PDB file of C-alpha atoms in Angstrom:
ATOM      1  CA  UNK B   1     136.263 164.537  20.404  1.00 67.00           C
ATOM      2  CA  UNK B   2     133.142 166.339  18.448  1.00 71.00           C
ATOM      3  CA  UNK B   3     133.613 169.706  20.307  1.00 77.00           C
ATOM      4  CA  UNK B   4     131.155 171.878  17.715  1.00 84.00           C
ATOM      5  CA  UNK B   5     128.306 173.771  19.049  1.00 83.00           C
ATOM      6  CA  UNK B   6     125.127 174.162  17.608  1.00 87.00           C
ATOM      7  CA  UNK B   7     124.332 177.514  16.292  1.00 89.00           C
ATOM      8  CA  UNK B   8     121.665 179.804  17.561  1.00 89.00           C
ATOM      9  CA  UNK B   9     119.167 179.191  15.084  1.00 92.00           C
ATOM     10  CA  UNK B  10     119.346 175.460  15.138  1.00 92.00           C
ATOM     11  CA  UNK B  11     118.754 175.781  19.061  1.00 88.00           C
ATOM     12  CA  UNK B  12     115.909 178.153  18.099  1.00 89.00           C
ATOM     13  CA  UNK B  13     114.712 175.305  15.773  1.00 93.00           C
ATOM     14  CA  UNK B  14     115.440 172.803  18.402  1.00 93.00           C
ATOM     15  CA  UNK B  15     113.244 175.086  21.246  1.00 87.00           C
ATOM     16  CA  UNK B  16     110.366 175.714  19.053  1.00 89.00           C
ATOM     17  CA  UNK B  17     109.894 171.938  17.756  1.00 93.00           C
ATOM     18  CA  UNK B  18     110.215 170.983  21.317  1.00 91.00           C
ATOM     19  CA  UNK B  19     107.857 173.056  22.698  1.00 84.00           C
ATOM     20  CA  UNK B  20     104.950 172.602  19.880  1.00 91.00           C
ATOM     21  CA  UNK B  21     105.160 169.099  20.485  1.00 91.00           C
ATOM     22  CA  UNK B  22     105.319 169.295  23.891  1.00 90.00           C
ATOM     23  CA  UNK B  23     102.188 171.470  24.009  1.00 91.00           C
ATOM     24  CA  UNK B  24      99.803 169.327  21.467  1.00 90.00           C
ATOM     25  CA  UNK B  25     100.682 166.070  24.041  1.00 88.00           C
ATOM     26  CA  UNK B  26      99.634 168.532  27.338  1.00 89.00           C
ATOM     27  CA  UNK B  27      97.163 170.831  26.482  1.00 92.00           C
ATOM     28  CA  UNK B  28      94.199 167.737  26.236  1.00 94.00           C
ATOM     29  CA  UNK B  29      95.913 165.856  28.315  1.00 91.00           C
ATOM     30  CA  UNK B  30      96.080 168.461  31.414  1.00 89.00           C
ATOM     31  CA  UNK B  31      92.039 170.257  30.159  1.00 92.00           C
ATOM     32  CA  UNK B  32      91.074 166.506  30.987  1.00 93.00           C
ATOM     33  CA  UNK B  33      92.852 165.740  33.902  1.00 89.00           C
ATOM     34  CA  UNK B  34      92.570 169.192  35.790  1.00 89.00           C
ATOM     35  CA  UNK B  35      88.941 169.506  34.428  1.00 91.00           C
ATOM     36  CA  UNK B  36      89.708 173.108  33.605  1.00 90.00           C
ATOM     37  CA  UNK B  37      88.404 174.824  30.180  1.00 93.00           C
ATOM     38  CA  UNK B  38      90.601 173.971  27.391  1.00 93.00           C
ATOM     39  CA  UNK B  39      91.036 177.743  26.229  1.00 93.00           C
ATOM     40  CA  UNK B  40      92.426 178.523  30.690  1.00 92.00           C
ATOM     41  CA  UNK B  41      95.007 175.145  30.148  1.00 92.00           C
ATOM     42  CA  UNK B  42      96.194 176.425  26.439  1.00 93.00           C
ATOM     43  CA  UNK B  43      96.977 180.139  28.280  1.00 94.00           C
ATOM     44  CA  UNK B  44      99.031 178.824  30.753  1.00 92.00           C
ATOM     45  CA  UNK B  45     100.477 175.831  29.073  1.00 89.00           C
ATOM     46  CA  UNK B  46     101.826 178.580  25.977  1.00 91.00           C
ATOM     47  CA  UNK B  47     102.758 180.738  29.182  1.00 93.00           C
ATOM     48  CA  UNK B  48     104.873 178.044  30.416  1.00 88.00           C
ATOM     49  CA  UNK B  49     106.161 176.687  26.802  1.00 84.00           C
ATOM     50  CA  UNK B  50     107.719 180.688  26.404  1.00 88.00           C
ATOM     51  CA  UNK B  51     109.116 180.343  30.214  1.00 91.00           C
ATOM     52  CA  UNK B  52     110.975 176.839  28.950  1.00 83.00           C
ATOM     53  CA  UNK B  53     111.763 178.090  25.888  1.00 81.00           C
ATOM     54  CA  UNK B  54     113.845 181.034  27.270  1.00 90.00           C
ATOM     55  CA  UNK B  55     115.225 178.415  29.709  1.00 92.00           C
ATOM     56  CA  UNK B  56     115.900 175.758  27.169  1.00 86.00           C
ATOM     57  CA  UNK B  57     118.116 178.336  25.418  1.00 88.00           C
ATOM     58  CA  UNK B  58     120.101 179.148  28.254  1.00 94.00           C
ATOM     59  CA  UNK B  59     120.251 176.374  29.923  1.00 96.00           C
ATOM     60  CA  UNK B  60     121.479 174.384  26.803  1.00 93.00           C
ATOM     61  CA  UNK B  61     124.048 176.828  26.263  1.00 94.00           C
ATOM     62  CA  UNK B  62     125.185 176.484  30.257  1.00 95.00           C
ATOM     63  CA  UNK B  63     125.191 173.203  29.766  1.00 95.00           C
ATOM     64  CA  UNK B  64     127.306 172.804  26.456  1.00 94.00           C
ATOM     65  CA  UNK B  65     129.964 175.127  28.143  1.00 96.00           C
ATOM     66  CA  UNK B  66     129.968 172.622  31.532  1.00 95.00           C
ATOM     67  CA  UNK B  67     130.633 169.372  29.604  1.00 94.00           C
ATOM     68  CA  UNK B  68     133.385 171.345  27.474  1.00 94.00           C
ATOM     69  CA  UNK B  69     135.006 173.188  30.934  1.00 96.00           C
ATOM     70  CA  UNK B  70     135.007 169.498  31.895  1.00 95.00           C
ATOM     71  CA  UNK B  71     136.769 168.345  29.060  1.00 94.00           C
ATOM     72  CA  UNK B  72     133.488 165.971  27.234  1.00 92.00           C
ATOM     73  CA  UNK B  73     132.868 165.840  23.893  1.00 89.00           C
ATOM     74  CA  UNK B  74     129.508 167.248  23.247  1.00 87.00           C
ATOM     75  CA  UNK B  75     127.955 164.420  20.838  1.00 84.00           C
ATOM     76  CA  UNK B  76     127.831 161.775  21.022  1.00 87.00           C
ATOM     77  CA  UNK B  77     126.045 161.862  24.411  1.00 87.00           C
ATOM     78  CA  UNK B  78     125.466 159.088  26.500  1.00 91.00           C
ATOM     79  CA  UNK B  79     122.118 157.902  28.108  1.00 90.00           C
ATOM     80  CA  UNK B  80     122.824 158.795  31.482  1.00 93.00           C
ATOM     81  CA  UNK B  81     124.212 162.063  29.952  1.00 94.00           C
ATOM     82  CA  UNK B  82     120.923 162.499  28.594  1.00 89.00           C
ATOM     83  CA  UNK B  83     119.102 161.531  31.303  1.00 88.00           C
ATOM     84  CA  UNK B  84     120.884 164.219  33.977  1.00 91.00           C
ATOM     85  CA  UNK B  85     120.485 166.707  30.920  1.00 93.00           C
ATOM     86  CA  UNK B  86     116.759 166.568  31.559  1.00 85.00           C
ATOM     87  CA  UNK B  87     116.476 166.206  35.073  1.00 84.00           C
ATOM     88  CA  UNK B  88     118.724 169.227  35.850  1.00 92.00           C
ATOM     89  CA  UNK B  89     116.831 171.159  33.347  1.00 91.00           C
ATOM     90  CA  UNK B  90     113.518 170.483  34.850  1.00 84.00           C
ATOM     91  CA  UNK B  91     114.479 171.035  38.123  1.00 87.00           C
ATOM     92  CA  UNK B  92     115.851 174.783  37.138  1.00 92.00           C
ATOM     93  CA  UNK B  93     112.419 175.348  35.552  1.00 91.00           C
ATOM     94  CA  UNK B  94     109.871 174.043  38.282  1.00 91.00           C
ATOM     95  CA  UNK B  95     111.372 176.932  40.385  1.00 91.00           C
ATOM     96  CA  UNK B  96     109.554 179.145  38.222  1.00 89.00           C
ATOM     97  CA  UNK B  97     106.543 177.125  37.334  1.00 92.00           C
ATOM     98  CA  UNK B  98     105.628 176.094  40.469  1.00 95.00           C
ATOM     99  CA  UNK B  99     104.523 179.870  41.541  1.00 96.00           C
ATOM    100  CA  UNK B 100     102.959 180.627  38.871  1.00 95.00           C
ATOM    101  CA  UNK B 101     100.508 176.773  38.520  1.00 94.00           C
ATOM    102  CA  UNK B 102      99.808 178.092  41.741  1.00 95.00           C
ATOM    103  CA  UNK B 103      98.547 181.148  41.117  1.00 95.00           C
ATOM    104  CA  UNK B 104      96.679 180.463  37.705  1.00 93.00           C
ATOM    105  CA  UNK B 105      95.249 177.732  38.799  1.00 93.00           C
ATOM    106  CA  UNK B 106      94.142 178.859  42.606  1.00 93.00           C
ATOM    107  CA  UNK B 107      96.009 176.289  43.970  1.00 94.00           C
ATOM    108  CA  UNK B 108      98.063 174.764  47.019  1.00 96.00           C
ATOM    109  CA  UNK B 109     102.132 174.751  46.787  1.00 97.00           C
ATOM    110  CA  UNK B 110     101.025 171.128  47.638  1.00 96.00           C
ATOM    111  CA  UNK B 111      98.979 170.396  44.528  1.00 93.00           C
ATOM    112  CA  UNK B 112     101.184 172.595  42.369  1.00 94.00           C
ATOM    113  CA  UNK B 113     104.243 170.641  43.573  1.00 93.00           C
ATOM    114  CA  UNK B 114     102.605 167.265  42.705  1.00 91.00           C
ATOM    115  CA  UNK B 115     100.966 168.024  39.082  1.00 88.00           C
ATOM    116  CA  UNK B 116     104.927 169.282  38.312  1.00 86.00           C
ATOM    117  CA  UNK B 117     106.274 165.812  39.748  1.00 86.00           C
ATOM    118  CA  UNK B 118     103.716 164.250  37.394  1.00 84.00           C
ATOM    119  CA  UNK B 119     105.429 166.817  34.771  1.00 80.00           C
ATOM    120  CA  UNK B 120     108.480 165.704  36.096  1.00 76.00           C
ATOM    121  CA  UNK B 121     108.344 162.026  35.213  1.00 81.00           C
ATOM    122  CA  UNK B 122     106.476 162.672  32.101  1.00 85.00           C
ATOM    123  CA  UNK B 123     108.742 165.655  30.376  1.00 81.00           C
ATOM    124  CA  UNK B 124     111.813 164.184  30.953  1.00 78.00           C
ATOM    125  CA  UNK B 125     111.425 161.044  28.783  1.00 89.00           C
ATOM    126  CA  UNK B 126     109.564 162.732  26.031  1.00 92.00           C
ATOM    127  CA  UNK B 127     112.851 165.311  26.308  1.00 88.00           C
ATOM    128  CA  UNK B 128     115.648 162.030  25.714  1.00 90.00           C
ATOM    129  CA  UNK B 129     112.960 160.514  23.215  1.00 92.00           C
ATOM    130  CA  UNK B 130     112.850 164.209  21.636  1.00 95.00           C
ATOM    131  CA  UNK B 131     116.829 165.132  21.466  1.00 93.00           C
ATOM    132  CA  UNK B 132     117.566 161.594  20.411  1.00 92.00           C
ATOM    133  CA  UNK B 133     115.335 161.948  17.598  1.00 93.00           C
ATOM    134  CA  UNK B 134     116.551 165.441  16.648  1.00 94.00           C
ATOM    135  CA  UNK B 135     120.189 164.878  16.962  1.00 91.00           C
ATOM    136  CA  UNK B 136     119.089 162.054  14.192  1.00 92.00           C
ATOM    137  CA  UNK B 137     117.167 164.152  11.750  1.00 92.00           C
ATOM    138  CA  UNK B 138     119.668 167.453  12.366  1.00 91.00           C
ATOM    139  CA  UNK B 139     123.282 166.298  13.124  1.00 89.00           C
ATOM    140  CA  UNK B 140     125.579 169.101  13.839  1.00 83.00           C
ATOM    141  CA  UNK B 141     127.397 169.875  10.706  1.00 71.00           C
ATOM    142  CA  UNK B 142     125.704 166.946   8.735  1.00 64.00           C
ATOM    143  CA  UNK B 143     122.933 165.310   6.864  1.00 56.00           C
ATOM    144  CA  UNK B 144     120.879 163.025   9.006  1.00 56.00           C
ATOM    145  CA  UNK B 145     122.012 159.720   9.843  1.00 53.00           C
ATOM    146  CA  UNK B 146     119.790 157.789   7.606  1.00 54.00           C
ATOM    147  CA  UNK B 147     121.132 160.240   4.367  1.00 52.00           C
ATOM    148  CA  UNK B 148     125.260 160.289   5.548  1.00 51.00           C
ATOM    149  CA  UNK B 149     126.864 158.373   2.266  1.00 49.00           C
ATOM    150  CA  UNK B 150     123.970 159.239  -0.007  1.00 46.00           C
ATOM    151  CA  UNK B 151     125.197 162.377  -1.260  1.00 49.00           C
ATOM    152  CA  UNK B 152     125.849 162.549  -5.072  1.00 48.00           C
ATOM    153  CA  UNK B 153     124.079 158.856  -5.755  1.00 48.00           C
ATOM    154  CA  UNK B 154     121.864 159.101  -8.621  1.00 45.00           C
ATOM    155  CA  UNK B 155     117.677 158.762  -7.010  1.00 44.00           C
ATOM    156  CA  UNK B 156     116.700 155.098  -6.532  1.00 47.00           C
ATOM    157  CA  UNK B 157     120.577 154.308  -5.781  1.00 46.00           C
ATOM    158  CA  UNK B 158     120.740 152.034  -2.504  1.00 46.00           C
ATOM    159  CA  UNK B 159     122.895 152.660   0.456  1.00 39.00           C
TER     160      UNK B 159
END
């Protein structure tokens, strides 16, 4: 059972990746669909990447601690693992978003509510896509999957 924890500044890494990808995907995306200036969507989407951000720390670390109170391993992690990873976290975080769409944006708890469900379908899969991909290219401890066994083999040596 793989019970090491990431350190803080591979979740930093982790957070910050995350949320830059996260907000070149949804800054067009929600300028277009909310036809709202691009400059008013950037403020509040880099308003709400530094709310997730402080989330995504915490929550991670919350979250880590559960699976090891409960006796998991914490990698390899399943799919549905993965998949209650991301719902949980994005239902801790629309409690705070909510309020605040509504309020930059002028509008209902009605039409704040359903551009987060939108949020809510999309995030989550680019979040498994995302960790997959990063627990991949930074293993804890380790070179990335595709590199394990090539230490110390002279360039141009194959696997």
């Amino acid at each position: 059972m793989n019970t090491t924890m990431r350190t803080t500044r591979d979740r930093l890494r982790h957070a910050l990746l995350f949320e830059i990808t996260l907000l070149m995907i949804c800054v067009p995306l929600l300028s277009w669909v909310m036809h709202a200036p691009l400059e008013k969507m950037g403020a509040l989407s880099i308003t709400m990447s530094l709310m997730a951000m402080a989330w995504n720390y915490i929550y991670n670390i919350l979250f880590d601690h559960a699976l090891l109170r409960a006796g998991m391993p914490l990698y390899p992690r399943s799919m549905a693992l993965r998949t209650a990873h991301a719902l949980l976290f994005e239902a801790g975080l629309m409690c705070a978003t909510i309020p605040l769409v509504m309020w930059w944006l002028h509008l209902s708890f009605y039409k704040a509510l359903m551009l987060d469900l939108a949020f809510l379908v999309m995030v989550p899969i680019y979040t498994i896509l995302y960790n997959g991909l990063y627990d991949r290219m930074f293993p804890v401890g380790g070179l990335p999957a595709d590199r394990k066994g090539m230490e110390g083999k002279p360039a141009g040596a194959g696997n």
